mmCIF file of C-alpha atoms and ligand atoms in Angstrom:
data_model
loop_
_atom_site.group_PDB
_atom_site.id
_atom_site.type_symbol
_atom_site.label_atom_id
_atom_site.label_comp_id
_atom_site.label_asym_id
_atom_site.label_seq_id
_atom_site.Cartn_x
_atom_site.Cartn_y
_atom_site.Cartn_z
ATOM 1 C CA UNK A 1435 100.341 65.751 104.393
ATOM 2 C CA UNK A 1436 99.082 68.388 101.894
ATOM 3 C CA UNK A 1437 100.379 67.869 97.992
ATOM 4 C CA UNK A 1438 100.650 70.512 96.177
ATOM 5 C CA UNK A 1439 100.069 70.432 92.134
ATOM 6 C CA UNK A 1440 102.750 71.447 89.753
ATOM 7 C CA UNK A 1441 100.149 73.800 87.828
ATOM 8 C CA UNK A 1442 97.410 75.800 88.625
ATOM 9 C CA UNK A 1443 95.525 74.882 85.568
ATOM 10 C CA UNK A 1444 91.899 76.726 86.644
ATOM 11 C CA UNK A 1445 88.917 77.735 83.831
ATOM 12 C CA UNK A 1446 86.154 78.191 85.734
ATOM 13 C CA UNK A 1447 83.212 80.413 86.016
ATOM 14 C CA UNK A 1448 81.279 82.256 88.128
ATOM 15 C CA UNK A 1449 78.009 84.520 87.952
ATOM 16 C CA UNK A 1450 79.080 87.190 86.400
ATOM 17 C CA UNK A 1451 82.480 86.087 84.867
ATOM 18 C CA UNK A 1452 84.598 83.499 83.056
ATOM 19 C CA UNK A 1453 88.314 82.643 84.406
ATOM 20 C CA UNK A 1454 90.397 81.204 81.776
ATOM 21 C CA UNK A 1455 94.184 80.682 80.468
ATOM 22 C CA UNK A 1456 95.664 83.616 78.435
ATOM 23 C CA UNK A 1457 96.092 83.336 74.439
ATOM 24 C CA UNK A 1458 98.235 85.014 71.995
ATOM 25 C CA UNK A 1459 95.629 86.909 70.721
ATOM 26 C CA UNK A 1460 95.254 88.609 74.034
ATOM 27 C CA UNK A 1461 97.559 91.073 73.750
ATOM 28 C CA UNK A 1462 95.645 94.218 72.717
ATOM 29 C CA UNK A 1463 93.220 92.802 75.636
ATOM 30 C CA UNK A 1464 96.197 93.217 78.012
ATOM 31 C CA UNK A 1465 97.430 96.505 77.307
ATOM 32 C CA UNK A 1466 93.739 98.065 77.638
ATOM 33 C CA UNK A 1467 93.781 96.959 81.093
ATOM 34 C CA UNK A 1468 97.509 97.333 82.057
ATOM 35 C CA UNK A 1469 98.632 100.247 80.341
ATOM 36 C CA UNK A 1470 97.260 102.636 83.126
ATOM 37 C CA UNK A 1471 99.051 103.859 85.796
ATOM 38 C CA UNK A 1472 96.856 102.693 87.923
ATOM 39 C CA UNK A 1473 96.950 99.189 87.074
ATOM 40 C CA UNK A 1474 100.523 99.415 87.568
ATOM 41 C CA UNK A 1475 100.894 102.054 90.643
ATOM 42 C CA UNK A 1476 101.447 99.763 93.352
ATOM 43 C CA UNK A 1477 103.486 96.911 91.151
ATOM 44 C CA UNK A 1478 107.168 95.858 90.680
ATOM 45 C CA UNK A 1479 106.679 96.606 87.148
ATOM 46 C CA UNK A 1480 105.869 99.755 84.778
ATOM 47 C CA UNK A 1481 103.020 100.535 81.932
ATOM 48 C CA UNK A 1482 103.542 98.309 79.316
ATOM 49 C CA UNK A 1483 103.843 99.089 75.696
ATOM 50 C CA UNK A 1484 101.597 97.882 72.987
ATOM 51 C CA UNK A 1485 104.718 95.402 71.664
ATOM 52 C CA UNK A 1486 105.455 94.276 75.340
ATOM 53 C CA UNK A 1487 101.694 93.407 75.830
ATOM 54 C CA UNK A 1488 102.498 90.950 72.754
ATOM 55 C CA UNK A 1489 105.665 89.165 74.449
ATOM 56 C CA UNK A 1490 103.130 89.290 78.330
ATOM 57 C CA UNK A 1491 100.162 87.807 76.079
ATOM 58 C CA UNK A 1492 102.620 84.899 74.431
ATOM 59 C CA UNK A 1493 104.413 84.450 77.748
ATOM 60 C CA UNK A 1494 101.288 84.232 79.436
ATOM 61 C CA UNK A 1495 99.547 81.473 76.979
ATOM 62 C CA UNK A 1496 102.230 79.080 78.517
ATOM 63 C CA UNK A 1497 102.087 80.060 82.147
ATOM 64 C CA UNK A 1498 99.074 78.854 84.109
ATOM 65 C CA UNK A 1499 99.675 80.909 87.188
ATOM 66 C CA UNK A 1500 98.091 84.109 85.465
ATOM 67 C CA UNK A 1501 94.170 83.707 84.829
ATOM 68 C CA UNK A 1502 92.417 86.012 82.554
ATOM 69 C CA UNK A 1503 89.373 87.635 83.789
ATOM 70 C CA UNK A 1504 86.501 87.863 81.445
ATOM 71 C CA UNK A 1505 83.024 89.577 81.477
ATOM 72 C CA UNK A 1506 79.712 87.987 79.779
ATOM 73 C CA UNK A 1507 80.269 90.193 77.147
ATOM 74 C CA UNK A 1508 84.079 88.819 76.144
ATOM 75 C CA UNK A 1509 85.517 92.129 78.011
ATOM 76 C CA UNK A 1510 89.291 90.992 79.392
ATOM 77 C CA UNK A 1511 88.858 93.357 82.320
ATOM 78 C CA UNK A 1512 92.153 91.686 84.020
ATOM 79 C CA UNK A 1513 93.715 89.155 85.548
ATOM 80 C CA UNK A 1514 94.872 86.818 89.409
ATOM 81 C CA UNK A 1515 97.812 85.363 89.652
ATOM 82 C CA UNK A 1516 97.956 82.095 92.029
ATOM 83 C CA UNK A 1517 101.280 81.205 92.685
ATOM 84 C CA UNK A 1518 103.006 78.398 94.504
ATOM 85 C CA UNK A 1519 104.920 79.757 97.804
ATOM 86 C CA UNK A 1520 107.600 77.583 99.526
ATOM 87 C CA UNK A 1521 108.505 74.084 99.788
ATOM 88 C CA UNK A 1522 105.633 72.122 97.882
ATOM 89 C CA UNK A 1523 104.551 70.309 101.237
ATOM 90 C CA UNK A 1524 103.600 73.355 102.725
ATOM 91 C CA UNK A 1525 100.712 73.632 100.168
ATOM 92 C CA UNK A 1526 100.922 77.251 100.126
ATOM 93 C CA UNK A 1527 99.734 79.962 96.878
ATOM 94 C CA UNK A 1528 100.602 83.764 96.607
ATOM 95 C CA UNK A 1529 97.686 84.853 95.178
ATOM 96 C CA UNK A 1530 97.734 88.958 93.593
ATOM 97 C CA UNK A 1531 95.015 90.570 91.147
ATOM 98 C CA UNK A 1532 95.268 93.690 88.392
ATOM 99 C CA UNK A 1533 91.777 95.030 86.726
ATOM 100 C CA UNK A 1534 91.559 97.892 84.285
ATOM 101 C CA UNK A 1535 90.726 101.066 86.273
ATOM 102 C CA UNK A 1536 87.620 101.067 84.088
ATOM 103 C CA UNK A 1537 85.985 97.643 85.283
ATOM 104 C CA UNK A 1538 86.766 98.930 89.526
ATOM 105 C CA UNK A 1539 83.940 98.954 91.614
ATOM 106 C CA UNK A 1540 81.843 96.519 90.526
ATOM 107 C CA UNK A 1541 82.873 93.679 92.379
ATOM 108 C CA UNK A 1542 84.617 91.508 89.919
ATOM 109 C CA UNK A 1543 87.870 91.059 91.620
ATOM 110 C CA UNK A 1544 85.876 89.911 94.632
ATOM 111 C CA UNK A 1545 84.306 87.619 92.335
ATOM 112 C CA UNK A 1546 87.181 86.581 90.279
ATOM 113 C CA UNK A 1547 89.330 86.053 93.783
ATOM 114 C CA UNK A 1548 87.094 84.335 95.969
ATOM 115 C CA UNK A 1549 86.528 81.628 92.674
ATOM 116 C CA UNK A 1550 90.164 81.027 92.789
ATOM 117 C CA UNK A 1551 90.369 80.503 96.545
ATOM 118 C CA UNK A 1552 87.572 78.325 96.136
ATOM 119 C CA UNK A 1553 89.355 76.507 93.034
ATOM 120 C CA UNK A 1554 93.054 76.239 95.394
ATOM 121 C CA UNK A 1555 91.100 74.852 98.361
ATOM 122 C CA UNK A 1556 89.383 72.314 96.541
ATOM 123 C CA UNK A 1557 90.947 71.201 93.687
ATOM 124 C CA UNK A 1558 94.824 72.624 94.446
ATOM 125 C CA UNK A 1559 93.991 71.340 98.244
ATOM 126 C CA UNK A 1560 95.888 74.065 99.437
ATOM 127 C CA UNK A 1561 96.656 74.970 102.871
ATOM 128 C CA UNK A 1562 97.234 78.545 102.923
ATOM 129 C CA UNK A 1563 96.595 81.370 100.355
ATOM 130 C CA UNK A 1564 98.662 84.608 100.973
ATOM 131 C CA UNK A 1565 98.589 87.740 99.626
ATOM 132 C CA UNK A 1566 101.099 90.528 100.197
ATOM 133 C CA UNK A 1567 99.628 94.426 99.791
ATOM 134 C CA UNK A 1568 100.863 98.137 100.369
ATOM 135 C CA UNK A 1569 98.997 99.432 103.054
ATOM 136 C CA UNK A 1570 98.728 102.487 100.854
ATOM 137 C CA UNK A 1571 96.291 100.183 98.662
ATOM 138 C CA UNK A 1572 93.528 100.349 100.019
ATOM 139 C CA UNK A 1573 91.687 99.215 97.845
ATOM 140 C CA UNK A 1574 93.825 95.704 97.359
ATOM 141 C CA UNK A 1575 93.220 95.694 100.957
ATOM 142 C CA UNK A 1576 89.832 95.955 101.512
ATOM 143 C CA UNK A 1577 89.112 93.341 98.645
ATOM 144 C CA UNK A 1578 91.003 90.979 100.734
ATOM 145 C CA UNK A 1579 89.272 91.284 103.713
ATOM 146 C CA UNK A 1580 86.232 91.496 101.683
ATOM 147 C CA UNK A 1581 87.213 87.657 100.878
ATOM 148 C CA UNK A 1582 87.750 85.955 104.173
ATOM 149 C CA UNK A 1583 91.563 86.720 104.439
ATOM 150 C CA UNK A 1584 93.022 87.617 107.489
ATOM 151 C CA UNK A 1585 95.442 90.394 108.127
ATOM 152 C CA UNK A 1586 98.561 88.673 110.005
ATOM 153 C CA UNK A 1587 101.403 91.266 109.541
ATOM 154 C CA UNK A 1588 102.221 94.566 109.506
ATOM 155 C CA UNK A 1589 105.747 94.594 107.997
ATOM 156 C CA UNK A 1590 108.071 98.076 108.269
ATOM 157 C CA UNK A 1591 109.624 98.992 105.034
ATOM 158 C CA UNK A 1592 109.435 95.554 103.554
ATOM 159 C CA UNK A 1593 109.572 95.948 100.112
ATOM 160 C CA UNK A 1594 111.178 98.363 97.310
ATOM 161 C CA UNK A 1595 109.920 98.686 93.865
ATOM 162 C CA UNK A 1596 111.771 101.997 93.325
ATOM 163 C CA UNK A 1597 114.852 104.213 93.927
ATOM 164 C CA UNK A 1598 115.393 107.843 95.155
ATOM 165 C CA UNK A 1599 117.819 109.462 92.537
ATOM 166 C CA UNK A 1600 120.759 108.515 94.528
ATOM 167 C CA UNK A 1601 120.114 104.769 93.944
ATOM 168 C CA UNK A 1602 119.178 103.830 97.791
ATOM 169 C CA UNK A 1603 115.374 102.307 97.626
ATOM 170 C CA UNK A 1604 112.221 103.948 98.590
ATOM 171 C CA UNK A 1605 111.367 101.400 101.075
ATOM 172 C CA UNK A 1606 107.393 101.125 101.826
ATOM 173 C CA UNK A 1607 105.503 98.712 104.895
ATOM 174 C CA UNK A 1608 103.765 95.779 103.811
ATOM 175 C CA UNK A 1609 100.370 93.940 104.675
ATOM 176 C CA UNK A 1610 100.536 90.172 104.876
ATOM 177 C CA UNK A 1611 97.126 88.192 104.394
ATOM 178 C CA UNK A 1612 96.605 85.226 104.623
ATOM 179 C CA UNK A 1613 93.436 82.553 104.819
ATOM 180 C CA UNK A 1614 93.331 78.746 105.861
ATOM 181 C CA UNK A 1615 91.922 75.842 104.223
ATOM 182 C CA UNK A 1616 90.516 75.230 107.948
ATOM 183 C CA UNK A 1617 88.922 78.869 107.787
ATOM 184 C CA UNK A 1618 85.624 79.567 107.049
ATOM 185 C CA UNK A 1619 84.877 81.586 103.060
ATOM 186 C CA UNK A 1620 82.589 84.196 103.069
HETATM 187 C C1 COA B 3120 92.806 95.952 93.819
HETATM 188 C C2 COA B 3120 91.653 96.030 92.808
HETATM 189 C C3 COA B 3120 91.559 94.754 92.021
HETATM 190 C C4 COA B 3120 90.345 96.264 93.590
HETATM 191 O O1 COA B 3120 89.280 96.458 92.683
HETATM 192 P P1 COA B 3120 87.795 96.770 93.238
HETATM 193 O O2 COA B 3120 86.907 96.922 92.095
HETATM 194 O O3 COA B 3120 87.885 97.855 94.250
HETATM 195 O O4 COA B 3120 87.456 95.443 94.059
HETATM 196 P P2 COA B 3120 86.123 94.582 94.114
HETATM 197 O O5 COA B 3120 85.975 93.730 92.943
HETATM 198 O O6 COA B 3120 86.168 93.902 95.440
HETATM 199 O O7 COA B 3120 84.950 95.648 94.058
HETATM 200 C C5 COA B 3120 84.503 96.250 95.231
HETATM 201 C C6 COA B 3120 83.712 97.492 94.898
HETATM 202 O O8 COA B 3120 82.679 97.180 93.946
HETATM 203 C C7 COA B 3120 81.395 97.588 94.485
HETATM 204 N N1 COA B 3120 80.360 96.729 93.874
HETATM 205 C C8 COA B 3120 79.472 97.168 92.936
HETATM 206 N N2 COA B 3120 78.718 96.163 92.526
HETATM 207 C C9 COA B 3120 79.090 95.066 93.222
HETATM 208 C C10 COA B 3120 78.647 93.720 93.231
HETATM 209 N N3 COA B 3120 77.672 93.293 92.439
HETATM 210 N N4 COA B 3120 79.274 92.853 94.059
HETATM 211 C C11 COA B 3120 80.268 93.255 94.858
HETATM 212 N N5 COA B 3120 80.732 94.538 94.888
HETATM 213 C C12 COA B 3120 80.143 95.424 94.074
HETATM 214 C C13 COA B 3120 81.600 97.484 95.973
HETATM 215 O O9 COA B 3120 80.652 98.267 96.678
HETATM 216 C C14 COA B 3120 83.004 98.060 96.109
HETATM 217 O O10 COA B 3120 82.949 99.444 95.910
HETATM 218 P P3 COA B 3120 83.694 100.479 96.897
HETATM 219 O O11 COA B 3120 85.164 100.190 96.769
HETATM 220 O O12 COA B 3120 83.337 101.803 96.358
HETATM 221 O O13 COA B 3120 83.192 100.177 98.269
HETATM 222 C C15 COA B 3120 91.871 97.236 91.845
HETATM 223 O O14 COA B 3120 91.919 98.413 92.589
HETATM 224 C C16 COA B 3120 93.140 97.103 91.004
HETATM 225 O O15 COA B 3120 93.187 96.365 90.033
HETATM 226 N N6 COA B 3120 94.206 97.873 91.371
HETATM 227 C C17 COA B 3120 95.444 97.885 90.591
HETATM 228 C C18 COA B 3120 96.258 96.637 90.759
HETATM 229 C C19 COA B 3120 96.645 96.402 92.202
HETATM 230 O O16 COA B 3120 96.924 97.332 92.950
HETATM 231 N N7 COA B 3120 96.661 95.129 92.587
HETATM 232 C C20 COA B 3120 96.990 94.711 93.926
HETATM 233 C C21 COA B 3120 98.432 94.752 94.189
HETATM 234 S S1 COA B 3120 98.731 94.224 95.882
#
């Protein structure tokens, strides 16, 4: 029987990049990266403002299941977010990602995400990782396949993070990932 941990609790690093808890003193850090609307175009949530970035960055220094994403050179270029899922004997983590439009296309989510799989497999011993996308998002997409996950679903208007001006939702599909602690990690 898998257990899983109450916390996520990961500072690693990798080539390239240091994963580590959120401070205080991050919040400027967070609304550089955030306060796009591209960071925030395919999330439940808006653009932040400077003073919200100060209650995320406080909020965030006492919860473990966001983990900043820093380059060599101190840059907070974003953050993953590992998440327990379910009942905690099914040993199973939501796992979700936001970089500054800036730091795209160098491969640091890929970095950043496959260190945290490798971190929930063998130190959370989780079972299964999921991640949940727009299909629209390609680019959330593609970095997950990029990782080893493995597209399981194709849901029909399964999520809503907005309204049409009537108040019914604007429904879109959704793409369900997933990977295995029995599958192999690219
Ligand atoms: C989803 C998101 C993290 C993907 O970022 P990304 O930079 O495309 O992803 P990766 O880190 O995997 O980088 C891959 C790209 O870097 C390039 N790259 C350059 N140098 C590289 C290197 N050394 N190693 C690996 N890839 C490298 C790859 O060729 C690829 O480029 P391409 O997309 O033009 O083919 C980013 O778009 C984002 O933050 N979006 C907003 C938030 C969001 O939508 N989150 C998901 C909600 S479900």
């Amino acid at each position: 029987m898998h257990r899983r941990p109450a916390t996520v609790a990961i500072v690693t690093t990798t080539p390239r990049l240091t994963l580590r808890h959120f401070h205080p003193e991050d919040a400027e850090a967070i609304f550089a990266y955030l306060a796009h609307p591209a960071s925030v175009r395919f999330e439940p949530y808006g653009m932040p403002s400077r003073a919200d970035c100060d209650a995320i960055a406080a909020e965030r220094a006492n919860d473990d299941r966001f983990i900043a994403i820093c380059r060599e050179d101190g840059a907070l270029v974003g953050n993953v977010y590992l998440a327990p899922e379910g009942p905690p004997a099914w040993a199973t983590w939501q796992i979700g990602y936001v970089l500054g439009p800036e730091y795209w296309g160098h491969g640091y989510a890929s970095e950043a995400v496959r260190e945290v799989l490798r971190e929930a497999f063998e130190s959370l011993h989780a079972h299964r990782v999921i991640a949940r996308c727009n299909p629209v998002n390609v680019r959330s997409w593609r970095l997950l396949e990029r990782v080893g996950m493995r597209r399981e679903a194709h849901m029909l208007q399964a999520a809503s993070f907005a309204s049409h001006p009537d108040g019914t939702p604007i429904w879109h599909d959704s793409y369900h990932y997933a990977i295995l602690d029995s599958d192999p990690r690219p």
